[in-house]
Coordinates of C-alpha atoms and ligand atoms in Angstrom, one line a residue:
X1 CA 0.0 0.0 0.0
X2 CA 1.3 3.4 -1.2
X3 CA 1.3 6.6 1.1
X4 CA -0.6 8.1 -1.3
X5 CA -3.2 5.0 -1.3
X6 CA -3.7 5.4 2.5
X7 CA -3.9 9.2 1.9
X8 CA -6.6 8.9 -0.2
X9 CA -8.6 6.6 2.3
X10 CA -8.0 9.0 5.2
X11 CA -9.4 12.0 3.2
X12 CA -12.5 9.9 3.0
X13 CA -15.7 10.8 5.3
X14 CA -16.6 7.2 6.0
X15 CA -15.0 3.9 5.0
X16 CA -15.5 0.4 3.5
X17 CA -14.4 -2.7 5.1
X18 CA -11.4 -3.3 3.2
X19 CA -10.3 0.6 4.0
X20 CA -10.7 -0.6 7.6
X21 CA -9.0 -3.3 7.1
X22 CA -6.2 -1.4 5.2
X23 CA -6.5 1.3 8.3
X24 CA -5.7 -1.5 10.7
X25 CA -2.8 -3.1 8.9
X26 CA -0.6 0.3 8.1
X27 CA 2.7 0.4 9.1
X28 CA 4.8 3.0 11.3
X29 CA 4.6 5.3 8.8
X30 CA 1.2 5.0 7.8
X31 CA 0.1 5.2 11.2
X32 CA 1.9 8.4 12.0
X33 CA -0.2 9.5 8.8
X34 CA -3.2 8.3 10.4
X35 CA -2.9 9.7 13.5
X36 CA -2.1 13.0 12.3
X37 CA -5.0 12.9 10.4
X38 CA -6.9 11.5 13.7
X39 CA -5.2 14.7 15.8
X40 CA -6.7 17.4 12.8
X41 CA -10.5 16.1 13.4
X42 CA -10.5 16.2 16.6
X43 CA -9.1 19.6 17.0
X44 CA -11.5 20.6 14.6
X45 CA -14.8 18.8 16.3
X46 CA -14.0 18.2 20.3
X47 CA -11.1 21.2 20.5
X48 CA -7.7 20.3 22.7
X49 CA -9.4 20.0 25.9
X50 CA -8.7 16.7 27.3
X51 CA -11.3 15.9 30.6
X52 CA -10.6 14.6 33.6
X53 CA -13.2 11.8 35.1
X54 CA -11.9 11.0 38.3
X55 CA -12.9 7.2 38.6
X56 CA -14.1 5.6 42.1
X57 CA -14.0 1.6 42.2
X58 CA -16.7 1.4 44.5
X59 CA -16.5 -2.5 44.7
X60 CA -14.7 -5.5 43.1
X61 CA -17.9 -7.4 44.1
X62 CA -19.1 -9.3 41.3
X63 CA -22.1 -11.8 40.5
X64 CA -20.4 -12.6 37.0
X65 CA -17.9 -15.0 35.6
X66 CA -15.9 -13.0 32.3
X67 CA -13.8 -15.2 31.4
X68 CA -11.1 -12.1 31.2
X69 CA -11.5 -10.4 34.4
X70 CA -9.3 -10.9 37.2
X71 CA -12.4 -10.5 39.7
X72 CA -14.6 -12.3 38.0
X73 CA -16.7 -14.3 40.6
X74 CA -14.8 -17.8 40.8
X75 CA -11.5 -15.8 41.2
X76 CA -11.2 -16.8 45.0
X77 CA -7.7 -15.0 45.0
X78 CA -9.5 -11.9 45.4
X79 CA -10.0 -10.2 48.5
X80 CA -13.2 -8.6 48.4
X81 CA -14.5 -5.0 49.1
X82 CA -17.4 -2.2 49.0
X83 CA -15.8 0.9 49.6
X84 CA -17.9 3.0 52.5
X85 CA -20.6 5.8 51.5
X86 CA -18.1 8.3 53.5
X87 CA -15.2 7.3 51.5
X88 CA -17.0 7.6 48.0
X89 CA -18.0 11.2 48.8
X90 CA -14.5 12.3 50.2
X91 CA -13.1 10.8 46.3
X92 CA -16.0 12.3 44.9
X93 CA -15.6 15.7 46.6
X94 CA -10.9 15.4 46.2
X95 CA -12.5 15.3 42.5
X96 CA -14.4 18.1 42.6
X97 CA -12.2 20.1 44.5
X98 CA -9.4 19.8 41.8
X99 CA -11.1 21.0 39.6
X100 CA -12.4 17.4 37.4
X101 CA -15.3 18.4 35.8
X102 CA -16.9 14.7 36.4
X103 CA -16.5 11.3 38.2
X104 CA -17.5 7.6 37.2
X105 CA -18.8 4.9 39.8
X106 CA -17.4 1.8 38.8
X107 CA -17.8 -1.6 39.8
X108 CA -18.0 -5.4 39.6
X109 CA -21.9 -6.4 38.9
X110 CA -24.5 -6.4 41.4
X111 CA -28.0 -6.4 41.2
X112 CA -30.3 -6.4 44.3
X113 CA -32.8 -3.7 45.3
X114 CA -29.9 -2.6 48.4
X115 CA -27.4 -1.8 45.9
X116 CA -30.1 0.0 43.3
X117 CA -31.1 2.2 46.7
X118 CA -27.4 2.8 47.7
X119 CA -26.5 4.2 44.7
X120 CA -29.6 6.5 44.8
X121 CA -28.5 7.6 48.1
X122 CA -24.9 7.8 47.3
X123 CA -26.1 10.0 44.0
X124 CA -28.1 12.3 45.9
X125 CA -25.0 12.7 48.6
X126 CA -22.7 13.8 45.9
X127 CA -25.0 16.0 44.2
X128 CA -25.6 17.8 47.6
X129 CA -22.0 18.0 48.3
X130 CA -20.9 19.2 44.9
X131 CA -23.4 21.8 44.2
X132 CA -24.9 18.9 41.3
X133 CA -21.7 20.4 39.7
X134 CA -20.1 17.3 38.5
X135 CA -20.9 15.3 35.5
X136 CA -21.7 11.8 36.8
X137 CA -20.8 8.7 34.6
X138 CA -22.1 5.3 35.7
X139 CA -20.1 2.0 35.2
X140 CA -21.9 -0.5 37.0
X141 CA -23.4 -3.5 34.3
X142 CA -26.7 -4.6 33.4
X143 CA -29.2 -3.2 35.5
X144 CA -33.4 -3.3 35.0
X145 CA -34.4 -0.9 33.0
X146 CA -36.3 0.7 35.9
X147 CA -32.9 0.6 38.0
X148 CA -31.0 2.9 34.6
X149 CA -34.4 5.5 35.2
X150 CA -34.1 6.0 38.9
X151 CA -30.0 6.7 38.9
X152 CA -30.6 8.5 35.8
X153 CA -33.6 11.0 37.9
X154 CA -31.1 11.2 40.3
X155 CA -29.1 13.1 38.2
X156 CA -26.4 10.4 36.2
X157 CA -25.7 11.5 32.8
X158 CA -24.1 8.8 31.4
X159 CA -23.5 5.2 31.4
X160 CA -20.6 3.2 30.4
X161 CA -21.4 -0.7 29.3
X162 CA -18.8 -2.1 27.0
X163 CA -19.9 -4.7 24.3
X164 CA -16.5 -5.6 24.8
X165 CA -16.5 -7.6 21.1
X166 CA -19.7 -6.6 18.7
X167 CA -19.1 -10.2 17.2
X168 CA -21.5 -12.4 18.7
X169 CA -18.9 -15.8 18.1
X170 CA -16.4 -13.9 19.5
X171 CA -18.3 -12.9 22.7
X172 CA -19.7 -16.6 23.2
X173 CA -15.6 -17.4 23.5
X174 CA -15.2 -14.6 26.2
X175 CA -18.2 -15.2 28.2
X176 CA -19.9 -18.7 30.0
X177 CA -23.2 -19.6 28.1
X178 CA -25.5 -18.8 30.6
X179 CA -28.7 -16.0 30.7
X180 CA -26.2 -13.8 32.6
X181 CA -24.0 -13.4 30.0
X182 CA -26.2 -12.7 26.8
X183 CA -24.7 -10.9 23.7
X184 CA -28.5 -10.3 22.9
X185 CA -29.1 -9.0 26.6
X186 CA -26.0 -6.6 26.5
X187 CA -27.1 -5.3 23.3
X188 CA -30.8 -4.4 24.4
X189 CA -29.2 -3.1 27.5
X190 CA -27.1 -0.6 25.8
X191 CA -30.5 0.5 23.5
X192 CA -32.6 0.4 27.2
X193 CA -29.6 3.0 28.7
X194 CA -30.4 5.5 25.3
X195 CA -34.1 5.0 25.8
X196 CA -33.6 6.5 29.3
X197 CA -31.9 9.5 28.0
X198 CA -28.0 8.6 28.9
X199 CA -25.0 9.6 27.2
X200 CA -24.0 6.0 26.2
X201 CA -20.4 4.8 26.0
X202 CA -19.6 1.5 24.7
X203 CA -16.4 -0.3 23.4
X204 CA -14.1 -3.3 23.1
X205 CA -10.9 -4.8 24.3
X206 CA -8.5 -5.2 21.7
X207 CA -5.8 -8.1 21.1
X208 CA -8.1 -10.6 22.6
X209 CA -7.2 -14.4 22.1
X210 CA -9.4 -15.4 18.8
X211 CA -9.5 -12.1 17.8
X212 CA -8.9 -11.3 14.1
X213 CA -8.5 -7.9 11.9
X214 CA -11.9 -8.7 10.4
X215 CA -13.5 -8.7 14.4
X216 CA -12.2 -5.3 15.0
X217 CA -13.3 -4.2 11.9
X218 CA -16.7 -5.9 12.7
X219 CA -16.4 -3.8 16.0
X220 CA -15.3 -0.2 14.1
X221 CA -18.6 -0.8 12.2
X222 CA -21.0 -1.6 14.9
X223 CA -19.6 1.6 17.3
X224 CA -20.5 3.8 14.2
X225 CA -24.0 2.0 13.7
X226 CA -25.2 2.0 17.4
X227 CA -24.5 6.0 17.1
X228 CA -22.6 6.3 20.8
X229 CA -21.7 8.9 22.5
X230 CA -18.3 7.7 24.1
X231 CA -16.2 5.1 23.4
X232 CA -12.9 3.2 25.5
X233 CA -11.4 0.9 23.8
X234 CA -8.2 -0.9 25.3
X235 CA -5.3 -3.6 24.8
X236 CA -6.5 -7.0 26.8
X237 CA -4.3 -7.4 29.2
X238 CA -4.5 -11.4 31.1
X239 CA -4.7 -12.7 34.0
X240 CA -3.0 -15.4 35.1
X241 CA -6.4 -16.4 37.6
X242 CA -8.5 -16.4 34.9
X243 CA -9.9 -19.4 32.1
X244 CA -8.6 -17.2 28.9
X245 CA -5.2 -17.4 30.5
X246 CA -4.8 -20.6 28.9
X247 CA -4.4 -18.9 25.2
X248 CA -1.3 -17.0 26.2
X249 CA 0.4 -18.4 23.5
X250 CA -2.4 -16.7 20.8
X251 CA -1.3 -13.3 22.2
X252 CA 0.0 -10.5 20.0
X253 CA 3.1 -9.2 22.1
X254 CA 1.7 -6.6 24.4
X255 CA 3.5 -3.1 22.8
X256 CA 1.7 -4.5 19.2
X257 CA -1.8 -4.9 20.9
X258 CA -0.9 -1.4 22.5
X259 CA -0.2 -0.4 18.8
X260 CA -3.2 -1.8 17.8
X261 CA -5.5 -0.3 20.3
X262 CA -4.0 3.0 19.3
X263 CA -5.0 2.5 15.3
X264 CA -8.7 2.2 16.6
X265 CA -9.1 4.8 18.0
X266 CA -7.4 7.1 15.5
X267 CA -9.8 5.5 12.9
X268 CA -12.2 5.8 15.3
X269 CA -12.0 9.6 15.3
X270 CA -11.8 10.5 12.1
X271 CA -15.1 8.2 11.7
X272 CA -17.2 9.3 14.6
X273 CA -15.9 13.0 14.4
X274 CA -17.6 14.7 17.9
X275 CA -18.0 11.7 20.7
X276 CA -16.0 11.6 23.6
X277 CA -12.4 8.7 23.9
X278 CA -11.0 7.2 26.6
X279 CA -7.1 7.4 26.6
X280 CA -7.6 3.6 29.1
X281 CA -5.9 2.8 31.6
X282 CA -5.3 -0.6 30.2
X283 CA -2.6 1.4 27.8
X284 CA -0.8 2.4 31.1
X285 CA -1.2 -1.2 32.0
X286 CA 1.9 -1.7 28.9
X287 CA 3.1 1.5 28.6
X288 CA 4.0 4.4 31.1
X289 CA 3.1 6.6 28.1
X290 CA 0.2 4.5 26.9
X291 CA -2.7 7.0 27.4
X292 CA -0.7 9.9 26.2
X293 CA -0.1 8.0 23.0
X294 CA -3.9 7.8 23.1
X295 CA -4.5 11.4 23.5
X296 CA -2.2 12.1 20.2
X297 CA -4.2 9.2 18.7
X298 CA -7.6 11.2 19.3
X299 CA -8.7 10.5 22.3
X300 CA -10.2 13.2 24.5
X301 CA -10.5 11.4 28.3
X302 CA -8.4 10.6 31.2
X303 CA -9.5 8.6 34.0
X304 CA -7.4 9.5 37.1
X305 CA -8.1 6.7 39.9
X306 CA -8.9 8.2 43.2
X307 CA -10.7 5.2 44.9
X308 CA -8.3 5.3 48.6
X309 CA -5.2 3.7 48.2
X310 CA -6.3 0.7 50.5
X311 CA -8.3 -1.1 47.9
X312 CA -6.3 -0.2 44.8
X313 CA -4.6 -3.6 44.9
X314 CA -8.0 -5.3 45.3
X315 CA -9.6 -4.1 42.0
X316 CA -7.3 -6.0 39.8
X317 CA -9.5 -6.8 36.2
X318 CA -6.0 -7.7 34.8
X319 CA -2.1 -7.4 35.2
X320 CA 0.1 -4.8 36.0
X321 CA -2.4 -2.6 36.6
X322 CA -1.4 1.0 37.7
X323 CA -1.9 1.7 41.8
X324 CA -0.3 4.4 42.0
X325 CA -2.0 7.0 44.3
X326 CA -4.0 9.2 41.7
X327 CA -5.8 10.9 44.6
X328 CA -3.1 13.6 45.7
X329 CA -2.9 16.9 44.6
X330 CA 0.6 16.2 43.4
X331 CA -0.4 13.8 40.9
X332 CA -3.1 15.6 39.4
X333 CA -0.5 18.3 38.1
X334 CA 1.8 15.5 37.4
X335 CA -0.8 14.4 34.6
X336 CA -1.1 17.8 34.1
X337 CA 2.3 18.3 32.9
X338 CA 2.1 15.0 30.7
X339 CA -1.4 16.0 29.2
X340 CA 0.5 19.9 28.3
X341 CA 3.6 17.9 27.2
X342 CA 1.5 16.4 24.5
X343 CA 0.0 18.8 23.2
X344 CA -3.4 19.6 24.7
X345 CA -4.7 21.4 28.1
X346 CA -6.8 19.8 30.9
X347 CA -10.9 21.6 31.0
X348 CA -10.6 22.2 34.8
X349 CA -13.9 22.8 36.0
X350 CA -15.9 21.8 32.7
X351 CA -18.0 18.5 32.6
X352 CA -16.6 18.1 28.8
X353 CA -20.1 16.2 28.1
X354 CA -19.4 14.5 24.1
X355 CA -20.5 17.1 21.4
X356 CA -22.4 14.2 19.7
X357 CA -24.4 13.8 22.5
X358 CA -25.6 17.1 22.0
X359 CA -26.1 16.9 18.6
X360 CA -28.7 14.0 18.8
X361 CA -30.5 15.9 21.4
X362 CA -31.2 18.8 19.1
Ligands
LIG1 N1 -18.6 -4.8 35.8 C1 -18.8 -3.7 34.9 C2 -17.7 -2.7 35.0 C3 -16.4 -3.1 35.6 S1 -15.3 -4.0 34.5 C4 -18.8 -4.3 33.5 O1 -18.2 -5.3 33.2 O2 -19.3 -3.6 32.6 C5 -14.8 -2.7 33.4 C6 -14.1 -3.1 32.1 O3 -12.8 -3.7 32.4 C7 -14.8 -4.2 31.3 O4 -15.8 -3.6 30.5 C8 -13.6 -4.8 30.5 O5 -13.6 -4.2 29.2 C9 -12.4 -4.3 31.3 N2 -11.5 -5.5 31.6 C10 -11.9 -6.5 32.3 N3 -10.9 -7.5 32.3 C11 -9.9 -7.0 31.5 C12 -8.7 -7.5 31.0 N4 -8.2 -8.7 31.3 N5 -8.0 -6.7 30.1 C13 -8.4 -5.5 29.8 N6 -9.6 -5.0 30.2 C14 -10.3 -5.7 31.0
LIG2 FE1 -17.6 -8.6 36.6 FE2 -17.3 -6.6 34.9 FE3 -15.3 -8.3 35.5 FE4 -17.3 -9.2 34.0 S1 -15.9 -7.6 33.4 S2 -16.4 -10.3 35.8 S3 -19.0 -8.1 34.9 S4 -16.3 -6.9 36.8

């Protein structure tokens, strides 16, 4: 493929399979063109604001079996934890305070009528504390569709669910074949959340075991077609206590699915011009620079952690991931600096909700 080949496909407005395919296969060169490319439309549509969302693992209690996740409910390595209802709202209000315009509330899958009615409370204890300032972003699986209307009433603007791969074969190989984890059910889930009036954010791991071009080109495709709002996208990284540890051996070396995971969400960009990225921590996870890399790739988001130190080790979905203390004020101008270094400026104060969103509302 010529540079002036890939030129021409990245001066398109939308693209065919095979250009996907092409996208995905470009070499370093190629992929500095396509990043550049990636860095133009999003200055032009979301500006050079990156956002902070400070993220709060409230629990690594889960009623689910992923076959990826490192606290996945048959992991019985795992020391489990529900953070306190004092402790969420000091993270909440650290966030707040330093000046990130939003949080998310993250956490392993529950559903019971005691956790829908403690995240009520917890939303309405934020809300009070924060002036209803920040922009809240919930993370916390399938829910009843009466469970999405009651967080949303209580003032959550958006909802993060990840198809994590859009191909239904692919998902049966990630997933146990039971009613609890349903590629039909996630999918109606993530049409429920839009229903209720959420800013929907969806996405897929990349690099997974079984996972070919074609899948993530499958995946490119079905992001664009379900018309989200955010997207975070990020390398697998395994787990040694979990079943799809066993195809080790099927993995793309870690700085390739890094590379990968990069070329998505360049494409990504120039495809779906005005939603909101996540630069994810899982790029951290293989690269001290990971998420910066993600930022020059198009992506517009930066989850600092600040759930309290003492349960950072606990929430571990896969390897080597980062638990470094996030929550002090020292940090939050070291990612500063990094975020500047790049290229861009933090929007301090600003809930940064995805143009697109907006858009479709009008
Ligand atoms: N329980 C909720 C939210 C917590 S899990 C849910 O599943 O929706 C958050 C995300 O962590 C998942 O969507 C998945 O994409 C990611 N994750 C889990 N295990 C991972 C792994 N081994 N490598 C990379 N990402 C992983
Ligand atoms: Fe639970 Fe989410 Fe991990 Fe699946 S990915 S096991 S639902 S925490």
């Amino acid at each position: 493929m010529h540079v002036q080949e890939i030129n021409s496909i990245l001066n398109k407005e939308s693209f065919t399979r095979n250009e996907l395919l092409t996208l995905l296969q470009a070499n370093d060169l190629q992929s500095d063109m396509l990043y550049k490319r990636a860095q133009l439309v999003r200055e032009q549509h979301v500006g050079k604001k990156v956002f902070f969302r400070g993220l709060i693992e409230l629990s690594n209690q889960c009623k689910k079996n992923c076959l990826y996740c490192g606290i996945r409910t048959s992991n019985s390595h795992v020391k489990r934890y529900s953070i306190t209802d004092e402790e969420v709202l000091s993270a909440a209000i650290f966030a707040w305070e330093h000046g990130y315009g939003s949080i998310a509330l993250q956490a392993g899958e529950k559903t019971s009528s005691h956790f829908t009615q403690r995240i009520t409370q917890l939303l309405r204890k934020i809300n009070k504390a924060t002036r209803g300032e920040l922009g809240i972003t919930l993370s916390l699986g399938e829910q009843s569709i009466a469970t999405y209307k009651q967080w949303f009433d209580e003032g959550a603007l958006r909802y993060l669910l990840r198809i994590e791969a859009s191909n239904r074969e692919l998902y049966a190989k990630l997933h146990p074949q039971n009613s609890a984890h349903d590629f039909d059910k996630r999918i109606e889930a993530l049409h429920a959340l839009r229903n209720v009036g959420y800013q929907v954010g969806s996405g897929v791991m990349v690099g997974l075991p079984f996972q070919t071009l074609e899948h993530l080109v499958d995946d490119l495709l079905w992001m664009q077609e379900m018309d989200l709002d955010m997207v975070g996208m990020g390398p697998y990284v395994e787990h040694a206590d979990t079943p799809l540890f066993q195809h080790k051996e099927m993995l793309l070396p870690a700085m390739q699915r890094l590379e990968l995971t990069l070329k998505m969400i360049a494409i990504l960009r120039i495809a779906m011009k005005d939603i909101n990225m996540v630069a994810s921590t899982a790029l951290q996870a293989i690269e001290p620079h990971g998420r910066e890399r993600a930022l020059k790739a198009g992506a517009n988001i930066i989850m600092p952690n600040v759930t309290p130190g003492a349960y950072r080790e606990d929430y571990n979905l896969y390897e080597n991931k980062p638990k470094m203390s996030d929550s002090n004020a020292d940090y939050t101008k070291t990612l500063e600096e990094s975020v500047v270094m790049a290229g861009f400026s933090v929007g301090y104060g600003e809930q940064g909700n995805a143009p697109h969103f907006k858009r479709r509302s009008n």
